Coordinates of C-alpha atoms and ligand atoms in Angstrom, one line a residue:
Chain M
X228 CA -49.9 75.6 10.0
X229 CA -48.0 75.6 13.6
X230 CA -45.2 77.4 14.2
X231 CA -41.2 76.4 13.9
X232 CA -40.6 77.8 17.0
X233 CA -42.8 78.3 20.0
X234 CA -42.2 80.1 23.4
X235 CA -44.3 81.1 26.2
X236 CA -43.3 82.4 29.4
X237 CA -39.6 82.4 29.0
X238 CA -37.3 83.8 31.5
X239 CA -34.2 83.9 31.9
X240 CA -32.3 84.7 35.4
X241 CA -28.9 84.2 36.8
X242 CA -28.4 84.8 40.2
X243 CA -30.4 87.5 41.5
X244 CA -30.3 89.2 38.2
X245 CA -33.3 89.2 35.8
X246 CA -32.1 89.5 32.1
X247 CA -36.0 89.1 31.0
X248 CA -39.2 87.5 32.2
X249 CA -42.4 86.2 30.7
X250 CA -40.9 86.1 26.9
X251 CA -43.4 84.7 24.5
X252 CA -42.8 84.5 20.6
X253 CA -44.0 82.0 17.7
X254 CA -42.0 81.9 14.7
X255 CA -43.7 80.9 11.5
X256 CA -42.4 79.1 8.2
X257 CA -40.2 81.5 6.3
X258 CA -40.3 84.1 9.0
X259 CA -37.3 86.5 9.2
X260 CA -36.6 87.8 13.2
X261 CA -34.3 89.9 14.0
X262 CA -33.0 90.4 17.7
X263 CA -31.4 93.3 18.6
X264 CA -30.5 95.1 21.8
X265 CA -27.5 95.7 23.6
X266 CA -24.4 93.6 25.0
X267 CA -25.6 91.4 27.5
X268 CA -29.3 91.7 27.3
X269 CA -29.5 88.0 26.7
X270 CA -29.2 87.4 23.3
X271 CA -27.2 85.0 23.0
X272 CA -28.9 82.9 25.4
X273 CA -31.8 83.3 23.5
X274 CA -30.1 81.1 21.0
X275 CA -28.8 78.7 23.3
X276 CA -32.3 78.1 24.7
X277 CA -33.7 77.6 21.4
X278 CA -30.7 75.1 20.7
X279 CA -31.6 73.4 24.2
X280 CA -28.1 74.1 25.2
X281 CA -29.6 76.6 28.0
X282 CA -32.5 75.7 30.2
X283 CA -34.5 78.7 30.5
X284 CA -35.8 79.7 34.2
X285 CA -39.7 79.6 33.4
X286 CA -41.8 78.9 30.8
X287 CA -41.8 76.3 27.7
X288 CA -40.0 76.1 24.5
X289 CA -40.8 73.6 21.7
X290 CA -38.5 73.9 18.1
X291 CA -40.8 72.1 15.2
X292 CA -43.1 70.7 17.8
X293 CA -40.6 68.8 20.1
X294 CA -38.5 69.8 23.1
X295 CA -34.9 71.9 21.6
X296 CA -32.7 68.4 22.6
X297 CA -34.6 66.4 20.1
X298 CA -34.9 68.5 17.2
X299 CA -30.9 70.3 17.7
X300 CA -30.3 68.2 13.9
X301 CA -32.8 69.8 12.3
X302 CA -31.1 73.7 13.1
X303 CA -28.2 75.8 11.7
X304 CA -26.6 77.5 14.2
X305 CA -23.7 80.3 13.4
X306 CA -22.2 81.2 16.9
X307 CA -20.8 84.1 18.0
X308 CA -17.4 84.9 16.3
X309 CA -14.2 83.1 17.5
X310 CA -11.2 83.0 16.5
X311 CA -9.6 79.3 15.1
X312 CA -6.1 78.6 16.0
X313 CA -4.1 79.3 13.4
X314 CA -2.2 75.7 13.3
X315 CA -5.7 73.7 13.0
X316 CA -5.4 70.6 11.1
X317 CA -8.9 71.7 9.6
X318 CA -9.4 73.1 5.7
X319 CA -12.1 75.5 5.5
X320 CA -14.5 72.5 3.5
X321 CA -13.7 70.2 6.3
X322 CA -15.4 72.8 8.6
X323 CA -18.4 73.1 6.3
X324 CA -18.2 68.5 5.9
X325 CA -19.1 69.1 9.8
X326 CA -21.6 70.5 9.2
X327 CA -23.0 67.7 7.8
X328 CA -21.8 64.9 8.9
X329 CA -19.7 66.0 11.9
X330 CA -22.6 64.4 14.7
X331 CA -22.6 60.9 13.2
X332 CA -20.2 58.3 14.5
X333 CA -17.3 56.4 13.0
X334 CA -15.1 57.6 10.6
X335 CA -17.5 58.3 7.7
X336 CA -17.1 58.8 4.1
X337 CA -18.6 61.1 1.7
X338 CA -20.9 60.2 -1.4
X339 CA -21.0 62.1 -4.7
X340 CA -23.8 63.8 -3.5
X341 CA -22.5 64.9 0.0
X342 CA -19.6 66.6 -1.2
X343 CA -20.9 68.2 -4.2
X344 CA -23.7 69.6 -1.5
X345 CA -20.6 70.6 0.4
X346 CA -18.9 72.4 -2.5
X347 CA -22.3 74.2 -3.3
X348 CA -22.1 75.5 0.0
X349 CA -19.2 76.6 -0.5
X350 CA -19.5 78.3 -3.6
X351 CA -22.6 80.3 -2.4
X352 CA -20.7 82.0 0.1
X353 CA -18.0 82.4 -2.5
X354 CA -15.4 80.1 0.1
X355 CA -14.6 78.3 -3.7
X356 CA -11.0 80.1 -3.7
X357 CA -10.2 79.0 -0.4
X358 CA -12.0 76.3 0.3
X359 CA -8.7 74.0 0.5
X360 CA -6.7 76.6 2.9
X361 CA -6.4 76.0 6.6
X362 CA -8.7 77.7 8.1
X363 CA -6.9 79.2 10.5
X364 CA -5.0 81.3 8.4
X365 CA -8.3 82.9 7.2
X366 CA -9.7 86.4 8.3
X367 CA -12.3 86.8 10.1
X368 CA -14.5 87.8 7.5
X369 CA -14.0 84.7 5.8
X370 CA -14.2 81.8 8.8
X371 CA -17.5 83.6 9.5
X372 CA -19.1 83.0 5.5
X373 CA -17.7 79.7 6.5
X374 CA -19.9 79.4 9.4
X375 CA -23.3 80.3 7.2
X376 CA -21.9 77.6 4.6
X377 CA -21.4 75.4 7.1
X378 CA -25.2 76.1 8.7
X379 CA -26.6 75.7 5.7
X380 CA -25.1 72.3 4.6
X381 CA -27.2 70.3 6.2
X382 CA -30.2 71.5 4.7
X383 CA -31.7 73.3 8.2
X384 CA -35.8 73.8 9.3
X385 CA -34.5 76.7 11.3
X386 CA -31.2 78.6 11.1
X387 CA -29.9 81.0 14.4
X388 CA -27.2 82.8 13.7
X389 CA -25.7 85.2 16.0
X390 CA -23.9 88.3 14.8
X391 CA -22.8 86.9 11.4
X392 CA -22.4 90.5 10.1
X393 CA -19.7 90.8 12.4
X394 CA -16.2 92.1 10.5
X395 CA -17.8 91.4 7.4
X396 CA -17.5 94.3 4.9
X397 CA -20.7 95.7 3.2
X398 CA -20.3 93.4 -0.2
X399 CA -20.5 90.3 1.8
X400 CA -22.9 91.8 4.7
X401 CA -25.0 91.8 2.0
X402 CA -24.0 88.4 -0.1
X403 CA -24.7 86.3 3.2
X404 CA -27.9 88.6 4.4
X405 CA -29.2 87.5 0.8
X406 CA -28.5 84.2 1.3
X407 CA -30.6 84.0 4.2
X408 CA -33.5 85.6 3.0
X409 CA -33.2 83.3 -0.6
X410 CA -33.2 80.4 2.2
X411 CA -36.4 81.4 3.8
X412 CA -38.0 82.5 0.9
X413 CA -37.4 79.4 -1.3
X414 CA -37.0 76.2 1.4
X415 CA -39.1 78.3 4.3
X416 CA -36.6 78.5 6.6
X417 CA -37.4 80.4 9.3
X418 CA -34.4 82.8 10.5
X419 CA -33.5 84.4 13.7
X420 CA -31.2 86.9 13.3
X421 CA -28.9 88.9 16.7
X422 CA -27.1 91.5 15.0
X423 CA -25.9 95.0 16.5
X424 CA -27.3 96.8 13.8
X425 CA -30.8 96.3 11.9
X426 CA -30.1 98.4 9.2
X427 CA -28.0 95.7 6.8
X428 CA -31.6 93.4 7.0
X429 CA -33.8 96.0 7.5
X430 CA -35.4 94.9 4.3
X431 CA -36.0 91.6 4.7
X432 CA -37.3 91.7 8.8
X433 CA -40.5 90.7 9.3
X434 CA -40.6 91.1 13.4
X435 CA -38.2 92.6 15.5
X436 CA -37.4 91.4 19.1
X437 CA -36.0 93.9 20.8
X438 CA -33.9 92.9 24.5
X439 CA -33.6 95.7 26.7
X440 CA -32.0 95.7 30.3
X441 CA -34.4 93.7 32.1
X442 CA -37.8 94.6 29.3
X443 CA -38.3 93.1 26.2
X444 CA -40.6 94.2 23.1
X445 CA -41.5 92.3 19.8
X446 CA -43.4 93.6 16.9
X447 CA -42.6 94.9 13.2
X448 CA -39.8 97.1 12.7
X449 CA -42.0 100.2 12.4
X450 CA -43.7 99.0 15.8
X451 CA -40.4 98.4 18.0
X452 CA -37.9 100.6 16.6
X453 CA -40.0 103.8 17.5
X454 CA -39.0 106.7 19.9
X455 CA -41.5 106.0 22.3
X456 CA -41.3 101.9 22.5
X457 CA -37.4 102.5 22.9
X458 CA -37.6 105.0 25.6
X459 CA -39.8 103.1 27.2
X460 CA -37.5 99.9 27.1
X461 CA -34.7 101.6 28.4
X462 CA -36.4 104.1 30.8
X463 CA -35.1 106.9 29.5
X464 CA -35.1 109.4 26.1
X465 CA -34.1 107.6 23.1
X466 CA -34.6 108.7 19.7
X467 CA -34.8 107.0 16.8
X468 CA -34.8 108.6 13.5
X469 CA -35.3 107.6 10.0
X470 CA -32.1 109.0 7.5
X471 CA -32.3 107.8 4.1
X472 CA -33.9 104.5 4.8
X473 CA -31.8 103.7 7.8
X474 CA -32.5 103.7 11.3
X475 CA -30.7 105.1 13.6
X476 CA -30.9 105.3 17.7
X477 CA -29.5 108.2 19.5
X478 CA -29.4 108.0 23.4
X479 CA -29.4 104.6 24.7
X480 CA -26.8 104.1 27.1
X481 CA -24.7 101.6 24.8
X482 CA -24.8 104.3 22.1
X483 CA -21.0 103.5 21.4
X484 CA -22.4 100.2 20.2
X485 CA -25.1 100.9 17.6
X486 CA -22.3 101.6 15.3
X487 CA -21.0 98.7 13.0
X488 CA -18.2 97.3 14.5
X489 CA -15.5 95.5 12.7
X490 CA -12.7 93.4 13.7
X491 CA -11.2 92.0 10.1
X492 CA -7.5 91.2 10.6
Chain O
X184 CA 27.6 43.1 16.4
X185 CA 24.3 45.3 15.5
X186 CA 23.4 42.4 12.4
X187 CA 23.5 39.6 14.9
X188 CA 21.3 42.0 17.3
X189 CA 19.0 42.4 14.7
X190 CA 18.7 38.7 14.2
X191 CA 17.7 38.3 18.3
X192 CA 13.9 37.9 19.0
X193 CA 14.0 40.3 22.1
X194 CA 14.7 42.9 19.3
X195 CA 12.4 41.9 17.2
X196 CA 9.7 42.1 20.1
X197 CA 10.7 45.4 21.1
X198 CA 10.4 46.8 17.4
X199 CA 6.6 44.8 17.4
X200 CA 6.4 46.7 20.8
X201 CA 7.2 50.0 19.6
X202 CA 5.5 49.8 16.5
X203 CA 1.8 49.0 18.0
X204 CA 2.7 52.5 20.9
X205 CA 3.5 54.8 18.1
X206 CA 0.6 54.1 16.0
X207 CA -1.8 54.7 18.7
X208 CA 0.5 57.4 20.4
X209 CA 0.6 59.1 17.3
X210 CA -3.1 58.9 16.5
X211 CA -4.7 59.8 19.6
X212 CA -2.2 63.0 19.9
X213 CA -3.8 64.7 17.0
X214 CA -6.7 64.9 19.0
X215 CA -4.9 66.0 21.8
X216 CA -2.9 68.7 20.6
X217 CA -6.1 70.0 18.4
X218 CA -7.7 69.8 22.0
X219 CA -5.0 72.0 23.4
X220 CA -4.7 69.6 26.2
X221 CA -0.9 69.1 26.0
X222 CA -0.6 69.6 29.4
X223 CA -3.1 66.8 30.1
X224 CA -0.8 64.0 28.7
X225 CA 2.0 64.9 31.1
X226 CA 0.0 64.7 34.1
X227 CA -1.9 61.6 33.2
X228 CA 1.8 60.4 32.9
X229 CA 3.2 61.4 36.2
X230 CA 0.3 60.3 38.0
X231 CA 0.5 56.8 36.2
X232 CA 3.8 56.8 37.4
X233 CA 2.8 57.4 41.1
X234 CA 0.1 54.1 40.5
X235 CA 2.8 52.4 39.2
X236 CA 5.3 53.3 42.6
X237 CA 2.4 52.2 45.0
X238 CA 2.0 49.1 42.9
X239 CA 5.2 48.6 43.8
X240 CA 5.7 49.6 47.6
X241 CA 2.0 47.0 47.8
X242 CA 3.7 44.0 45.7
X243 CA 1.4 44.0 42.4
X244 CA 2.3 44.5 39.3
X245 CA 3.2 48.3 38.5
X246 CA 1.9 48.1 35.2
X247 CA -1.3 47.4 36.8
X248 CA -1.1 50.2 39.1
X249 CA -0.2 52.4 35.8
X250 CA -3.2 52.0 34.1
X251 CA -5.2 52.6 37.1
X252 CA -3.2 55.4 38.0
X253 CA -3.6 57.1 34.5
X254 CA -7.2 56.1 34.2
X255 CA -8.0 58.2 37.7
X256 CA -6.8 60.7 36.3
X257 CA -8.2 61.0 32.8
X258 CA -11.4 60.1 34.1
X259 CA -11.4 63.0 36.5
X260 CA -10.2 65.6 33.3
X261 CA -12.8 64.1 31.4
X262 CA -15.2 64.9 33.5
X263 CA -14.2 68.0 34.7
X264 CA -14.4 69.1 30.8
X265 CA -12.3 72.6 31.7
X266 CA -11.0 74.5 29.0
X267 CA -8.3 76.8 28.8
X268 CA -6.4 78.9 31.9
X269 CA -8.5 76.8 34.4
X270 CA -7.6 73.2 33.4
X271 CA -4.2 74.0 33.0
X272 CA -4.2 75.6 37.2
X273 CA -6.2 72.8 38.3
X274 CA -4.0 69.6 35.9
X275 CA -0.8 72.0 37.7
X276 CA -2.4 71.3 41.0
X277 CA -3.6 68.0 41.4
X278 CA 0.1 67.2 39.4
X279 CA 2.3 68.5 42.0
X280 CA 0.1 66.3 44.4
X281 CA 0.1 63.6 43.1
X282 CA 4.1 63.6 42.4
X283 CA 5.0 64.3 45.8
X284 CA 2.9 60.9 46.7
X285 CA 4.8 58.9 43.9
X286 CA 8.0 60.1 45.8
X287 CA 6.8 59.1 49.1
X288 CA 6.1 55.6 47.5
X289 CA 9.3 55.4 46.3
X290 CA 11.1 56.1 49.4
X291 CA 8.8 53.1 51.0
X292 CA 9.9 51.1 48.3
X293 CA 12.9 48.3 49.0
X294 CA 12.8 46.2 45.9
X295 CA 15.0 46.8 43.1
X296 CA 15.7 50.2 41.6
X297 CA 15.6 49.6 38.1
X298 CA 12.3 49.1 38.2
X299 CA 11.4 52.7 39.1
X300 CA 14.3 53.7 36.7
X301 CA 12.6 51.8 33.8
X302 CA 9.1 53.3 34.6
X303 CA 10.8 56.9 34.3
X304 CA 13.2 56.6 31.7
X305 CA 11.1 53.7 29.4
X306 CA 12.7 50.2 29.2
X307 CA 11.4 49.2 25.6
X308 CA 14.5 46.5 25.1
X309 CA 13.4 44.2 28.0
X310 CA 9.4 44.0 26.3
X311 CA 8.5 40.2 26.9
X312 CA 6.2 38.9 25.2
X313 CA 3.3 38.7 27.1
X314 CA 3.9 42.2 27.7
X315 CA 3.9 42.5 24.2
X316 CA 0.5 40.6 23.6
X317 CA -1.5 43.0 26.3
X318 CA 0.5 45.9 24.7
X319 CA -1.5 44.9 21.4
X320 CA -4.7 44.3 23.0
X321 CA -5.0 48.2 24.9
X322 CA -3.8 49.1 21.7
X323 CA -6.8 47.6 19.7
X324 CA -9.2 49.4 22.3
X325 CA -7.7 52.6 21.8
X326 CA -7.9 52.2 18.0
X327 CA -11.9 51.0 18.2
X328 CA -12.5 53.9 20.4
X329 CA -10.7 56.3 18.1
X330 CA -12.6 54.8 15.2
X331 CA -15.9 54.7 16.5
X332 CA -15.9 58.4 17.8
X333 CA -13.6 59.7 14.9
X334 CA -16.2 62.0 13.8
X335 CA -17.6 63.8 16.5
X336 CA -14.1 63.8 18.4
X337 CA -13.5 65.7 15.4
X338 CA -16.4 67.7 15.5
X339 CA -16.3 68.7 19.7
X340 CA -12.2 69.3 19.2
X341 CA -12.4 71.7 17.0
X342 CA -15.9 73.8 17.0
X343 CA -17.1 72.6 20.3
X344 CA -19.7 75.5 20.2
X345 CA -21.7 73.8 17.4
X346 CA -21.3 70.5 17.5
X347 CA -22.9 71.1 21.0
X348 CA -25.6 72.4 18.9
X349 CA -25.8 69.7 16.7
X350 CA -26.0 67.2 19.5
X351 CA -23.0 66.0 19.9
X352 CA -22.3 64.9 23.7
X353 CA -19.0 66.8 24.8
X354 CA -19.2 65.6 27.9
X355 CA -19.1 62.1 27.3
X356 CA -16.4 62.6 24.5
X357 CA -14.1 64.5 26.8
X358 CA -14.5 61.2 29.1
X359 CA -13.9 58.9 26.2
X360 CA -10.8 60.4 24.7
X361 CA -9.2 61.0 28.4
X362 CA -9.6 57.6 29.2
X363 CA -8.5 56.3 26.0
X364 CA -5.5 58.9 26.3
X365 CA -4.9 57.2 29.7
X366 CA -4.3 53.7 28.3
X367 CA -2.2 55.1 25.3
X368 CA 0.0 56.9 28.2
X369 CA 0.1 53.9 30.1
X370 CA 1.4 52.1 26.7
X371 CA 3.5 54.8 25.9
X372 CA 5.4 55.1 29.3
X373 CA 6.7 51.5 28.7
X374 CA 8.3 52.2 25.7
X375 CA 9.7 55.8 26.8
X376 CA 9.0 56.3 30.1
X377 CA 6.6 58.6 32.2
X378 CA 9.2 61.4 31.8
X379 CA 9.2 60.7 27.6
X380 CA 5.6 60.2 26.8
X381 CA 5.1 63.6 25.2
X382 CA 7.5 62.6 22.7
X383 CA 5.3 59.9 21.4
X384 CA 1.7 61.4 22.0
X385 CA 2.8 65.1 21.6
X386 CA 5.5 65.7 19.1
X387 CA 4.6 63.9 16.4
X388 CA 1.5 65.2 16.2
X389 CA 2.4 69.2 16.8
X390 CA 4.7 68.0 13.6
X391 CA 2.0 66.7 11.5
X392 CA -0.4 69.4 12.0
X393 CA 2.8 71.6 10.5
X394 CA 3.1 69.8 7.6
X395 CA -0.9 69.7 6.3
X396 CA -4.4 70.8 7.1
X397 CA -5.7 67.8 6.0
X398 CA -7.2 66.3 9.2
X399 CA -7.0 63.0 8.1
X400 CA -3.9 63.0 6.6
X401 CA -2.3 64.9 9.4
X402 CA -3.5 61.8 11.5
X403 CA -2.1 59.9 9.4
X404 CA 1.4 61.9 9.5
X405 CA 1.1 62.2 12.9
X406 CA 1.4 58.1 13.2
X407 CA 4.0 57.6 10.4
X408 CA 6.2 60.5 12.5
X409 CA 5.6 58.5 16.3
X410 CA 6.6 55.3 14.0
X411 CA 9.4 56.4 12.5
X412 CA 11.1 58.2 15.9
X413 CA 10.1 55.0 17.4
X414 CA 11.9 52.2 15.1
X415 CA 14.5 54.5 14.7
X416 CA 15.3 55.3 18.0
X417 CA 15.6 51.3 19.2
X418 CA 17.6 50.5 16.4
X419 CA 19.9 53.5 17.0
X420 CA 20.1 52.4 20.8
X421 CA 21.1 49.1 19.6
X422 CA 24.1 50.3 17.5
X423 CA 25.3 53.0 19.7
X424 CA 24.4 51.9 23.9
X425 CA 22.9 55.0 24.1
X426 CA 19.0 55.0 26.1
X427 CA 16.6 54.4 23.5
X428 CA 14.6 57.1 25.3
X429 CA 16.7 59.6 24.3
X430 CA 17.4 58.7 20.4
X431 CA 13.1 58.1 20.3
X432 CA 12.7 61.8 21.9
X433 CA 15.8 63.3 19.5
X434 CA 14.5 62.0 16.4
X435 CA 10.9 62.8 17.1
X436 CA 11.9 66.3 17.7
X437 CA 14.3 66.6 14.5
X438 CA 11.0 65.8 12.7
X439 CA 9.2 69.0 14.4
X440 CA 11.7 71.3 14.0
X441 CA 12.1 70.1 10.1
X442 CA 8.0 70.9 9.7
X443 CA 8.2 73.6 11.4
X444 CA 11.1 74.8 8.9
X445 CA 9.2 73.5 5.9
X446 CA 6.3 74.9 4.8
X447 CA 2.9 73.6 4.6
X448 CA 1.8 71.6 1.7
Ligands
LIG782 N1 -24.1 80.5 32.8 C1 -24.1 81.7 33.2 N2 -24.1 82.1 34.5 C2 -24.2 83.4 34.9 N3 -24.3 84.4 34.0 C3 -24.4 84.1 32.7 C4 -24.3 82.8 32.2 N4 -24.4 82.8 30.9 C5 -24.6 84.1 30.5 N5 -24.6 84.9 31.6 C6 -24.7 86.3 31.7 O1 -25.9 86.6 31.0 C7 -25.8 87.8 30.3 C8 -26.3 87.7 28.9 O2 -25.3 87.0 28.1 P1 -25.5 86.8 26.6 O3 -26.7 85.9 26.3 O4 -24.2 86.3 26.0 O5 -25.8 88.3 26.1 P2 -25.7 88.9 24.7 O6 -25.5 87.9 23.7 O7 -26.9 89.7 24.5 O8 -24.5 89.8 24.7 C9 -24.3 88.2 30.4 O9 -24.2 89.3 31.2 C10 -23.6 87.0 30.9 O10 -22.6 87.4 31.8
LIG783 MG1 -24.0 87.5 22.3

């Protein structure tokens, strides 16, 4: 069976700076990778590469077999949290309808079956109370169950999704972590996962890729997220213990960040 | 008096004439507002005025020298594809510029000065009707172009992030709808004038996006509103000698202030 995604020799520089070099990683069918790592280290460009938004310095990429550009239909992407302006002429299911059909041209209408897929979308991120409101006038925490509804609309081969947990609360960190793993494990879509904190998937990640300052490591959770693979990623004494099934780091120099943060408004 | 004006065929032309600018004004400024480009429409006005004033110093048509004008300009916004703090320095920059040469033309100029007057203030009550004719025909290209890219305008306008990932082509969108905003401004200035055309593009739209969330329907809104300020505004001019201009502008912005009052449906 070949992979969903396969890199080999990736590297990614701006400028003089080297974020990481020589990157390699296959992703399998129904594969669940988390990418973790602190700000800047070049996750989110990760992403981008994979969406074929990014050109990556060295090495080759292919997503499903072909070059990122061609196969960009076939992936759900949730970016990065940002804010919508609050007078957007947009409802929350026209944001999700996007999803879908947002890429074709001409004015479009829906068929039975496109917008009850939509309103199933909907309803499994539990947007079916709000689904008519502007979406602009949403928190946070709602526009981003939007996003995964609106990822996985279109039926996706691969689904990137980058901080999704952020300013969720811990009922719907777990409602759309869930979703995600039902996703892989019934259609076999592979996920890649950048979150700030492993412990909401811990249980469903089969490989970790871990971004350091200018190192990388990739490898189960019980490989990577060890003292000693940590310390030597950053260079320096990092612990990571184990408290009642959680992980948590202690000493990396973004320590203020391994905390969950949340922004809900 | 204003029955037997209403029985005249220049009126009836200019109503024709106003009609076909406010239903593409009105259309394409949903996109621009949801774009945040405001700012945009103003300078691709100005500057069409300064094509329009070396039209005139050279001899040709300043309609001609309008469009070409505008189209510069949208072409370069387009391309540029800035977002945010930056396009609005750089539109502030090349703006002043291209003012201060539209003076200078107009100091070289001997001809008559109504011309000029008419291209800043809008002279919608002389429309002939050949001018009425080409009026129609930039109108129908605007509307095709709206039409064909509905969807993906949609798309990169709002959540530019992942219809990039979905592969929709920003750059070439950001092209199209400048250009196409071009030749609605050029429309639009010679029914209100350069100084009046965010009346028509702007306004009506800013209202309609009050009043629902409904993108289509807020399209929609956004054309009856540039309609009804339009219509209104000649037929007020006609009973009371007051510019047109200024009862188009003072209607159209009765209409935001009353969405903005009201609340959303
Ligand atoms: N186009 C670019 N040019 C220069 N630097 C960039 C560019 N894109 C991203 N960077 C830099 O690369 C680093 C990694 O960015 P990003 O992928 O967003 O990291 P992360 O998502 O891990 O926080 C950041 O320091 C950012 O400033
Ligand atoms: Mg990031």
């Amino acid at each position: 069976m070949s992979a969903v995604v396969s890199a080999e020799g990736l590297a990614l520089r701006f400028d003089e700076r080297i974020l990481w070099e020589g990157l390699s990683l296959e992703l399998q069918r129904g594969e669940f990778l988390a990418v973790l790592g602190p700000n800047g280290t070049g996750k989110t460009s990760l992403l981008r590469i994979l969406l074929g938004l990014l050109e990556p310095s060295a090495g080759r990429v292919l997503v499903n077999g072909k070059p990122p550009r061609e196969g960009r239909e076939q992936v759900g992407y949730v970016p990065q949290q940002r804010a919508f302006d609050r007078d957007l002429a947009l409802r929350a299911r026209d944001l999700v309808r996007l999803g879908l059909d947002g890429h074709r041209w001409g004015v479009g209408r829906l068929d039975g079956a496109e917008r009850a897929r939509i309103d199933r979308a909907l309803e499994s991120v539990g947007a079916r109370d709000y689904a008519d409101a502007p979406i602009g006038r949403l928190s946070g925490g709602e526009q981003q169950r939007l996003r995964v509804a609106q990822a996985l609309v279109s039926d996706p081969a691969l689904i990137l999704a980058d901080e999704p947990l952020l300013s969720l609360d811990l009922a719907y960190q777990l409602a759309i972590t869930g979703l995600l793993d039902e996703r892989r494990r019934t259609a076999g879509t592979p996920v890649v996962f950048v979150t700030h904190d492993i412990n909401p998937v811990l249980g469903m990640v089969d490989r970790v890729l871990y971004l350091a300052p200018g190192d990388w490591a990739i490898g189960t959770p019980d490989e990577v997220l060890t003292s000693e693979t940590l310390s030597h990623l950053y260079g320096t004494d990092v612990d990571v213990l184990r408290v009642r099934g959680r992980v948590v780091v202690v000493g990396t120099p973004d320590d203020q960040h391994v905390h969950h943060v949340d922004y809900e408004h | 008096m204003f029955t037997d004006l209403l029985a005249q065929h220049f009126v009836h032309t200019a109503l024709l004439a106003g009609a076909v600018v406010a239903v593409v004004s009105g259309a394409i400024g949903i996109f621009v507002v949801t774009r945040g480009a405001s700012f945009a429409v103003h300078a691709i006005s100005e500057l069409g005025f300064t094509g329009a004033a070396g039209a005139l110093v050279l001899g040709i048509d300043p309609v001609i020298g309008m469009i070409s004008g505008s189209l510069v300009v949208g072409l370069v916004l387009g391309l540029l594809s800035l977002r945010g703090r930056e396009r609005d320095s750089a539109i502030g920059a090349v703006l002043a510029f291209g003012l201060g040469i539209g003076v200078l033309f107009l100091s070289l100029y001997r001809g008559y000065a109504t011309q000029a007057t008419n291209l800043l203030f809008g002279s919608i009550v002389g429309v002939s009707s050949r001018q009425l004719f080409e009026l129609t025909i930039v109108a129908l290209i605007v509307t095709a172009g709206l039409a064909a890219c509905y969807r993906p305008l949609l798309f990169s306008s709002v959540d530019p992030e992942v219809a990039a990932a979905r592969g929709v082509p920003l750059r070439a969108l950001s092209v199209a709808i400048f250009l196409l905003l071009a030749l609605t401004t050029a429309e639009a200035i010679q029914v209100v004038g350069v100084l009046l055309v965010l009346t028509l593009v702007i306004t009506p739209a800013a209202a309609a996006q009050r009043l629902t969330a409904r993108p289509g329907l807020a399209l929609a809104l956004s054309i009856l509103v540039a309609l009804v300020a339009t219509e209104g505004g000649i037929l007020l001019s006609l009973a009371q000698s007051w510019p047109t201009s200024f009862f188009i502008s003072a209607i159209s912005f009765a209409i935001y202030i009353a969405a903005r009052v009201f609340k959303r449906s």
